[in-house]
Short mmCIF file of C-alpha atoms and ligand atoms in Angstrom, two decimals:
data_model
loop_
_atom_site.label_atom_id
_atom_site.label_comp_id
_atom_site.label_asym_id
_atom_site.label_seq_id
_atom_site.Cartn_x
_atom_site.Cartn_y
_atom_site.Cartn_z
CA UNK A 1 -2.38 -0.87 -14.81
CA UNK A 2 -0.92 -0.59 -11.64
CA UNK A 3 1.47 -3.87 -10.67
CA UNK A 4 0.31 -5.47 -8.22
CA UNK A 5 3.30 -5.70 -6.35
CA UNK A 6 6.30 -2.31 -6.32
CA UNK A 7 9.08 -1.26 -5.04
CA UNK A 8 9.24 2.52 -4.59
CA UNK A 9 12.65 4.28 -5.45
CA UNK A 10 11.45 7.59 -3.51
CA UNK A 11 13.77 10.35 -5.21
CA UNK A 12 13.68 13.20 -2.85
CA UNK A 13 11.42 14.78 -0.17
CA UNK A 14 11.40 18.03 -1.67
CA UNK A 15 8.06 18.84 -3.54
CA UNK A 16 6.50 21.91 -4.89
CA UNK A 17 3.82 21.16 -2.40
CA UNK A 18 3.11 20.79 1.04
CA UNK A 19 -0.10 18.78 1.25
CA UNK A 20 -2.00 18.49 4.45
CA UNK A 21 -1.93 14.47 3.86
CA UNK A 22 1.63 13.93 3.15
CA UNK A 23 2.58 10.71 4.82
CA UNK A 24 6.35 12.09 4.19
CA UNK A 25 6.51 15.81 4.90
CA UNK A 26 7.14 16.56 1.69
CA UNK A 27 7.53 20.19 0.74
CA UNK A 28 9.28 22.93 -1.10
CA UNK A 29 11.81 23.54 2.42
CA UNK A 30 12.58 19.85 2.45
CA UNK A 31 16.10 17.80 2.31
CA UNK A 32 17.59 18.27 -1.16
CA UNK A 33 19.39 14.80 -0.95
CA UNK A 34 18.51 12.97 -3.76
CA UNK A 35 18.91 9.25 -4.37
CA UNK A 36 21.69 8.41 -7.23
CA UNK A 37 21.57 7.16 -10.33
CA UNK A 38 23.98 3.97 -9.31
CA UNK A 39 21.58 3.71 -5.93
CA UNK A 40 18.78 3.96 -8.17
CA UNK A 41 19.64 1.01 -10.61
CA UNK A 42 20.66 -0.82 -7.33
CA UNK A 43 17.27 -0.54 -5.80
CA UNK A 44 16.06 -1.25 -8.94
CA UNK A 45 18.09 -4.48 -9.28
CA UNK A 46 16.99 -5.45 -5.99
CA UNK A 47 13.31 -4.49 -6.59
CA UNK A 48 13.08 -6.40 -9.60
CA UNK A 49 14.53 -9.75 -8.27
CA UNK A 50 11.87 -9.46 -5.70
CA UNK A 51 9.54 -9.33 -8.42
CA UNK A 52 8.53 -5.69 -7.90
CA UNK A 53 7.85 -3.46 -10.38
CA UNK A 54 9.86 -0.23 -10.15
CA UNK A 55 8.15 3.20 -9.43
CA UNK A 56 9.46 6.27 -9.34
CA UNK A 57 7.50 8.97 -6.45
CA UNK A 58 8.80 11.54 -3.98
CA UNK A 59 7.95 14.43 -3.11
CA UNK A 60 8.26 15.56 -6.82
CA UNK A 61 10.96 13.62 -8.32
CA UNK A 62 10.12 15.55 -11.37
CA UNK A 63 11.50 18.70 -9.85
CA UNK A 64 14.81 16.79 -10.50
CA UNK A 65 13.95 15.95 -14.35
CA UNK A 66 17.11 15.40 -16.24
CA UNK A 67 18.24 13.42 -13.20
CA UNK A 68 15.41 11.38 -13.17
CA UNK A 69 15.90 11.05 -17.20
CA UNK A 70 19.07 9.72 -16.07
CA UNK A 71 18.16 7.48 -13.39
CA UNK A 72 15.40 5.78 -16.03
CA UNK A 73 18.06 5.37 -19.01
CA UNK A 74 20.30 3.77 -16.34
CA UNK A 75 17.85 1.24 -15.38
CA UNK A 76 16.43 0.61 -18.50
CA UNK A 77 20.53 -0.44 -19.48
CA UNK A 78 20.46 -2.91 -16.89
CA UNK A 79 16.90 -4.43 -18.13
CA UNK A 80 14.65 -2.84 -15.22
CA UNK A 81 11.94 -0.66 -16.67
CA UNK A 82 10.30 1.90 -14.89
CA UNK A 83 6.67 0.92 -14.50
CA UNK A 84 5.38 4.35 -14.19
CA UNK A 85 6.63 8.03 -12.06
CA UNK A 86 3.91 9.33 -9.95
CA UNK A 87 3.85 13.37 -10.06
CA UNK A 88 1.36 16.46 -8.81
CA UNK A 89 1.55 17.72 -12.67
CA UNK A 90 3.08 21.20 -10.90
CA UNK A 91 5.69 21.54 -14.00
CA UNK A 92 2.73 20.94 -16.50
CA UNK A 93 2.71 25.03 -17.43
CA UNK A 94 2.23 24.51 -20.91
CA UNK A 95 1.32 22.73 -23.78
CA UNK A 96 5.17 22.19 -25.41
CA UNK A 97 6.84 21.50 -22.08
CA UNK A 98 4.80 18.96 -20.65
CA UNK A 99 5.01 16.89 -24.32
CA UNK A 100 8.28 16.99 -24.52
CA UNK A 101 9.10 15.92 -21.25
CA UNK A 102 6.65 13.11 -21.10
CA UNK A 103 7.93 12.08 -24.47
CA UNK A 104 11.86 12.14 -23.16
CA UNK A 105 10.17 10.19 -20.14
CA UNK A 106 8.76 7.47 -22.20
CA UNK A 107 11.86 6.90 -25.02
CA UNK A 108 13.97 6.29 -22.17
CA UNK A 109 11.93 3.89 -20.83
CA UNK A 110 9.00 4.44 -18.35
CA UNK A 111 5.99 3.05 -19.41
CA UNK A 112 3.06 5.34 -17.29
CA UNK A 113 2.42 7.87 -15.64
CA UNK A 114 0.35 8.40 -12.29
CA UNK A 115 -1.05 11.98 -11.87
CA UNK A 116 -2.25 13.01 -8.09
CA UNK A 117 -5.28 14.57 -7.89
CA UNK A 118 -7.27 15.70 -4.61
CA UNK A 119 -8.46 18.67 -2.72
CA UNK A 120 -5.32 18.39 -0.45
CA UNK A 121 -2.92 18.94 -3.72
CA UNK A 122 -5.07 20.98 -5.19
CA UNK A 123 -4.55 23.63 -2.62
CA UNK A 124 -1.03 24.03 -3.88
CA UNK A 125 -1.29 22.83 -7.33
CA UNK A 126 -3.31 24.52 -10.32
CA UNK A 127 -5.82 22.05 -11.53
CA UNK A 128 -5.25 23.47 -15.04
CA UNK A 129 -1.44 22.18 -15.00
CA UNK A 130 -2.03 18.52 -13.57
CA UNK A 131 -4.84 17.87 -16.07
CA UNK A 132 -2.88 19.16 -18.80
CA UNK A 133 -0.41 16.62 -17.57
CA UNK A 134 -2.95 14.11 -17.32
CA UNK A 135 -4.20 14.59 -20.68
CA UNK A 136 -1.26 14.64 -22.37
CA UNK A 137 0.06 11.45 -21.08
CA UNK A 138 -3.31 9.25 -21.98
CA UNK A 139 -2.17 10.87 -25.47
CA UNK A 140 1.25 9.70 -25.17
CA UNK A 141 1.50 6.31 -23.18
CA UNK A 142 -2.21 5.48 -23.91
CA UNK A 143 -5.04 5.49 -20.89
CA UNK A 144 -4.31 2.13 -19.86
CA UNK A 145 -0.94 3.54 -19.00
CA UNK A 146 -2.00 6.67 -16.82
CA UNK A 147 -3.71 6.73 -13.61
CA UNK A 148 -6.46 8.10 -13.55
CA UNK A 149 -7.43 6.46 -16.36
CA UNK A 150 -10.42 8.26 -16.72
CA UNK A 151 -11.26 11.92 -15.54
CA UNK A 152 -13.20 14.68 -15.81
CA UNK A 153 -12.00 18.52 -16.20
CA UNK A 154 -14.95 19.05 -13.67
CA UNK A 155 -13.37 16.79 -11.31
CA UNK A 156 -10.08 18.53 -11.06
CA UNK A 157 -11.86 21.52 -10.58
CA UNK A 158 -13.97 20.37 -8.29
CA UNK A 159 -10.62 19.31 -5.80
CA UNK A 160 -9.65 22.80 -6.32
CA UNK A 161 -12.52 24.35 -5.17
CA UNK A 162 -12.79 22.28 -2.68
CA UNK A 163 -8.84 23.37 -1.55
CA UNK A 164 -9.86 26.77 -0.88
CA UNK A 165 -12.80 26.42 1.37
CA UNK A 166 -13.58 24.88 4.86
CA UNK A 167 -13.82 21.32 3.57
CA UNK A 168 -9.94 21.22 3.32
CA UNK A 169 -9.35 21.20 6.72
CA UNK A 170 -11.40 18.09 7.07
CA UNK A 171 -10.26 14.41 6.55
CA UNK A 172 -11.38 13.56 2.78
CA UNK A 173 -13.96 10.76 3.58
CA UNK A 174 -13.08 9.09 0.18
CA UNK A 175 -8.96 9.63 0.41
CA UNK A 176 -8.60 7.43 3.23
CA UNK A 177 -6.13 9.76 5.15
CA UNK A 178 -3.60 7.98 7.29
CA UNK A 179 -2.34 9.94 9.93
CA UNK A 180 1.40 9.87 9.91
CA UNK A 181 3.34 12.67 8.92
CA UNK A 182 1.59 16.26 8.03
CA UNK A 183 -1.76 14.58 8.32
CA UNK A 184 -0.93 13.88 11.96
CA UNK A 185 0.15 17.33 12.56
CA UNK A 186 -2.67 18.99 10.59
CA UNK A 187 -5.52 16.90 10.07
CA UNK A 188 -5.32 14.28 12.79
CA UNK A 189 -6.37 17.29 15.59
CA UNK A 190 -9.83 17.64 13.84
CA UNK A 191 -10.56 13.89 13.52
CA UNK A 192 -12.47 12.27 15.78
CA UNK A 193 -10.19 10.39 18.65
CA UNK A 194 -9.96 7.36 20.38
CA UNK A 195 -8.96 6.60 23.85
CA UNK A 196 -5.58 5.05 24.22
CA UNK A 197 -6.81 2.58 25.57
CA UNK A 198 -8.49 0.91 22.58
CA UNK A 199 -5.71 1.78 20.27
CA UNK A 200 -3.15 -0.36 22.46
CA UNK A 201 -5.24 -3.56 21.52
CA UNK A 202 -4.65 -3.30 17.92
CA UNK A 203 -1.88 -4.50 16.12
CA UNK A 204 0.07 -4.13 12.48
CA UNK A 205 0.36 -8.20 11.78
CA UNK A 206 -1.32 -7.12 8.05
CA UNK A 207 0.80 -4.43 7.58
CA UNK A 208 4.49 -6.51 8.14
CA UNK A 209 3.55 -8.83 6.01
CA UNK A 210 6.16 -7.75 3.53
CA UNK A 211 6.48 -10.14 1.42
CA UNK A 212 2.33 -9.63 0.41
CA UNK A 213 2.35 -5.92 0.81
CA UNK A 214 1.79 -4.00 -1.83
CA UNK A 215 4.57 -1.14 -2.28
CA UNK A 216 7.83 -1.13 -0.68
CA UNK A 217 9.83 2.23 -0.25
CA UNK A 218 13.48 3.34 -0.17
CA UNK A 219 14.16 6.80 0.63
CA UNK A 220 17.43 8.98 -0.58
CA UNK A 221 18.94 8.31 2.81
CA UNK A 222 18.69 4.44 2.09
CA UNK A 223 15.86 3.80 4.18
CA UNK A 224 13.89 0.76 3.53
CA UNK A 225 10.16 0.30 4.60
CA UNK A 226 7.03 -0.43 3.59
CA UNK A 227 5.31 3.05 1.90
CA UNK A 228 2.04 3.25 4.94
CA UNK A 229 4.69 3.42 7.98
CA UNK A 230 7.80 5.86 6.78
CA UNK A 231 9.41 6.23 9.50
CA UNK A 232 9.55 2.15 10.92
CA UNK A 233 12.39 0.58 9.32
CA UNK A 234 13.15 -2.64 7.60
CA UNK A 235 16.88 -1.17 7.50
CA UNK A 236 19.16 0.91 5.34
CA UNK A 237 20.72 -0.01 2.35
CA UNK A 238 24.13 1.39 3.83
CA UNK A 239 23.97 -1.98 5.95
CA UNK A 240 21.49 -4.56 3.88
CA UNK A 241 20.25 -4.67 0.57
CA UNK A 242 16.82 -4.48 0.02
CA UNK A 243 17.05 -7.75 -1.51
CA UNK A 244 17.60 -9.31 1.79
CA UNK A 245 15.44 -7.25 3.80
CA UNK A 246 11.96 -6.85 2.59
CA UNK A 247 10.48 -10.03 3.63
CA UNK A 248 8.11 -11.36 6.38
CA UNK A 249 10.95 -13.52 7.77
CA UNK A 250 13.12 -10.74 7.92
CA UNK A 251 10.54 -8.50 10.24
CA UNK A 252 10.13 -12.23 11.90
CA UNK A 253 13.88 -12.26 12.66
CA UNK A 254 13.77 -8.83 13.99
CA UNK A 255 12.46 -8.54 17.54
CA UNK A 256 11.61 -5.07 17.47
CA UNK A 257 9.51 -5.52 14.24
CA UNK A 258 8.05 -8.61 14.91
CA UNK A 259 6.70 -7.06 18.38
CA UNK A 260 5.39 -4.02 16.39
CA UNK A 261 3.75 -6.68 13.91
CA UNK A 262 2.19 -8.03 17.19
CA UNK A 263 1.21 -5.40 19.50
CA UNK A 264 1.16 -2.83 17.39
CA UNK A 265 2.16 0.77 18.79
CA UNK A 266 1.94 -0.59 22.76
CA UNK A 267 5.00 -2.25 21.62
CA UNK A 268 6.35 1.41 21.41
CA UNK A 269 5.61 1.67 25.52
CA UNK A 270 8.52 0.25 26.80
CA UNK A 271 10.79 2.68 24.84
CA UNK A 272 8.84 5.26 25.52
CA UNK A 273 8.82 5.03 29.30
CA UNK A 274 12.80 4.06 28.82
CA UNK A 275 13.08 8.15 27.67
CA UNK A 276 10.51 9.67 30.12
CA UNK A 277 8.01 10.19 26.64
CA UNK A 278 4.19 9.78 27.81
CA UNK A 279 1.74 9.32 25.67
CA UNK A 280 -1.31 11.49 25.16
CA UNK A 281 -4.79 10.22 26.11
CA UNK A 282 -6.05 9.90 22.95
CA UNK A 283 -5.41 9.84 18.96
CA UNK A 284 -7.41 9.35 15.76
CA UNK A 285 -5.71 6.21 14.89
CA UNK A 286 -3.11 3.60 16.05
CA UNK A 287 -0.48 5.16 13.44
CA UNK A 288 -1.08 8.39 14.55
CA UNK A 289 -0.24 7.63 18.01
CA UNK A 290 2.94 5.30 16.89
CA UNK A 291 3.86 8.59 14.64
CA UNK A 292 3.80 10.23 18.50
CA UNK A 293 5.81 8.32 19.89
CA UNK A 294 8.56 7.65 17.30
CA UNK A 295 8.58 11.45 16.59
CA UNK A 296 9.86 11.50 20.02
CA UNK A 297 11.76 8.27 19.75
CA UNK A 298 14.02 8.87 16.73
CA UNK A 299 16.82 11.01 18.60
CA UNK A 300 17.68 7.66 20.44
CA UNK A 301 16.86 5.27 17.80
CA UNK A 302 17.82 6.97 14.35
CA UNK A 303 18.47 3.66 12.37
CA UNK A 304 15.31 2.26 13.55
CA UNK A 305 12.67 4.95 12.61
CA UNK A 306 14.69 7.91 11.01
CA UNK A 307 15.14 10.32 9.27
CA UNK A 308 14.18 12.65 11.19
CA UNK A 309 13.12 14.40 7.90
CA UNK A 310 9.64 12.49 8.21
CA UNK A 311 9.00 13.72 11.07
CA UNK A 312 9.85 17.43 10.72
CA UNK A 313 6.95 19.91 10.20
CA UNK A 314 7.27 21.71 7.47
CA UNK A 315 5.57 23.53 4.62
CA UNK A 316 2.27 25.20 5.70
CA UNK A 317 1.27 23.07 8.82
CA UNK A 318 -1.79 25.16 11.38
S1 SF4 B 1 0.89 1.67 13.82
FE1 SF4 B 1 2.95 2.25 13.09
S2 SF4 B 1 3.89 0.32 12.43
FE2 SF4 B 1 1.67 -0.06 12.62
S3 SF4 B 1 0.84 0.26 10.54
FE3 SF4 B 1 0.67 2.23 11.66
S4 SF4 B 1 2.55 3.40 11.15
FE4 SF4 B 1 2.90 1.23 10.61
#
């Protein structure tokens, strides 16, 4: 059930995890800024004449639930319905709770829910709590309306086990990790690597092709990008709306973009060398190595590839 085609209204970076994945740094020591409800229906205005669906994500936006009631109600008054929240299932402690919010969730508008389950938040979530979630919502907003659609209790507790032992600390084979963010700092070092030199020859063409790409995200500081590179911008929303900046032509008409569509992260070099940063002699992928080199970039470029919030480590990073 999920749209083919969203636009991400990221709520916060604070979460009540800290997973070893997190493209964002999520985590419970995270910025508290949260986006606002006229922001929200904004984005959402924007989203939807792009023809994107709306999604709500953070971190856990539901940390922030009678804001997030808010934010949906708002949108819904303006004809923009939320296509579905994605949470961990963290608040999920009981029975009562969890039906009662999902309920509130769905009368003001949102259609589904998306429930994340893996060994990474496993290690930080109970899998008792985000399967009650999960259960309850195929109750409420049926199971075409609820990733997963269909799972087993052994599953979840499978991901948990799995969180406690050795096998965490390795790249889940069937998650697909992408190393930007905490999976740079904490799972990238265990991954096998690949010489700079071979990374420099790839480039992002498939990935800046906005107008085609699947999810689009704005963050509470107004930062616009697409949802696998936080951290390289499209723009901000304080200058641009998002109306205006999340298509191809746009990263076309934009010369640092369009060289990053190109050439990838060697089109990072020349700034690099500009601020005496070198890079290392070898990374797991081409995004970790362009997460390098912007994490050392972003003092001198904030607009371009801030905040610096996706780049700071924090929660339980080794
Ligand atoms: S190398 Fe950088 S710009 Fe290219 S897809 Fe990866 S994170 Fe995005």
């Amino acid at each position: 059930m999920i749209p083919s085609y969203n636009g991400q209204i990221m709520m916060t970076y604070r979460c009540s995890a800290a997973c070893r994945h997190c493209l964002v740094m999520a985590a419970p020591d995270q910025d508290d800024a949260l986006v606002s409800v006229g922001a929200a229906v904004e984005y959402g205005l924007d989203f939807a004449a792009l023809g994107r669906a709306v999604l709500i994500a953070g971190g856990e936006a539901l940390l922030y639930f009678e804001h997030v009631l808010s934010v949906v109600r708002a949108l819904a008054a303006v004809g923009v319905p939320v296509a579905f929240i994605e949470s961990n299932g963290s608040w999920c402690v009981s029975d009562a709770l969890t039906r009662e919010r999902l309920a509130k969730l769905q009368d003001a508008g949102v259609r589904g829910m998306y429930f994340s389950v893996d060994r990474y938040h496993q290690e930080f979530v109970p899998a008792e709590r985000v399967y009650r979630g999960i259960s309850i919502a195929w109750e409420l907003f049926g199971r075409d309306n609820v990733i997963p659609e269909r799972l087993s209790w052994e599953y979840v507790r499978e991901a948990e086990r799995l969180a406690q032992g050795p096998e965490l600390l390795q790249c889940d084979p069937g998650h697909g990790v992408h190393f930007v963010g905490r999976a740079a700092v904490d799972l990238a070092p265990r991954a096998a690597l690949v010489p700079l030199d071979q990374l420099l020859t790839q480039d992002c063409r498939a990935d800046w092709e906005v107008d085609k790409l699947h999810e689009i995200q704005v963050d509470p500081f107004g930062f616009v990008r697409p949802d696998w590179c936080p951290g390289v911008n499209l723009g901000n929303t304080r200058s641009g709306r998002i109306a205006d900046l999340c298509h191809t032509r746009h990263v076309q008409q934009t010369p640092l973009l369009r060289d990053i569509a190109a050439q990838g992260p060697a089109a990072l070099l020349p700034l690099a060398e500009r601020y005496a940063i070198t890079p290392g002699p070898s990374y797991a992928s081409r995004c970790h190595l362009c997460f390098d080199l912007r994490r050392q970039l972003v003092q001198h470029m904030p607009e371009e590839f801030g905040p610096p919030q996706v780049y700071q480590v924090t929660g339980r990073c080794r």
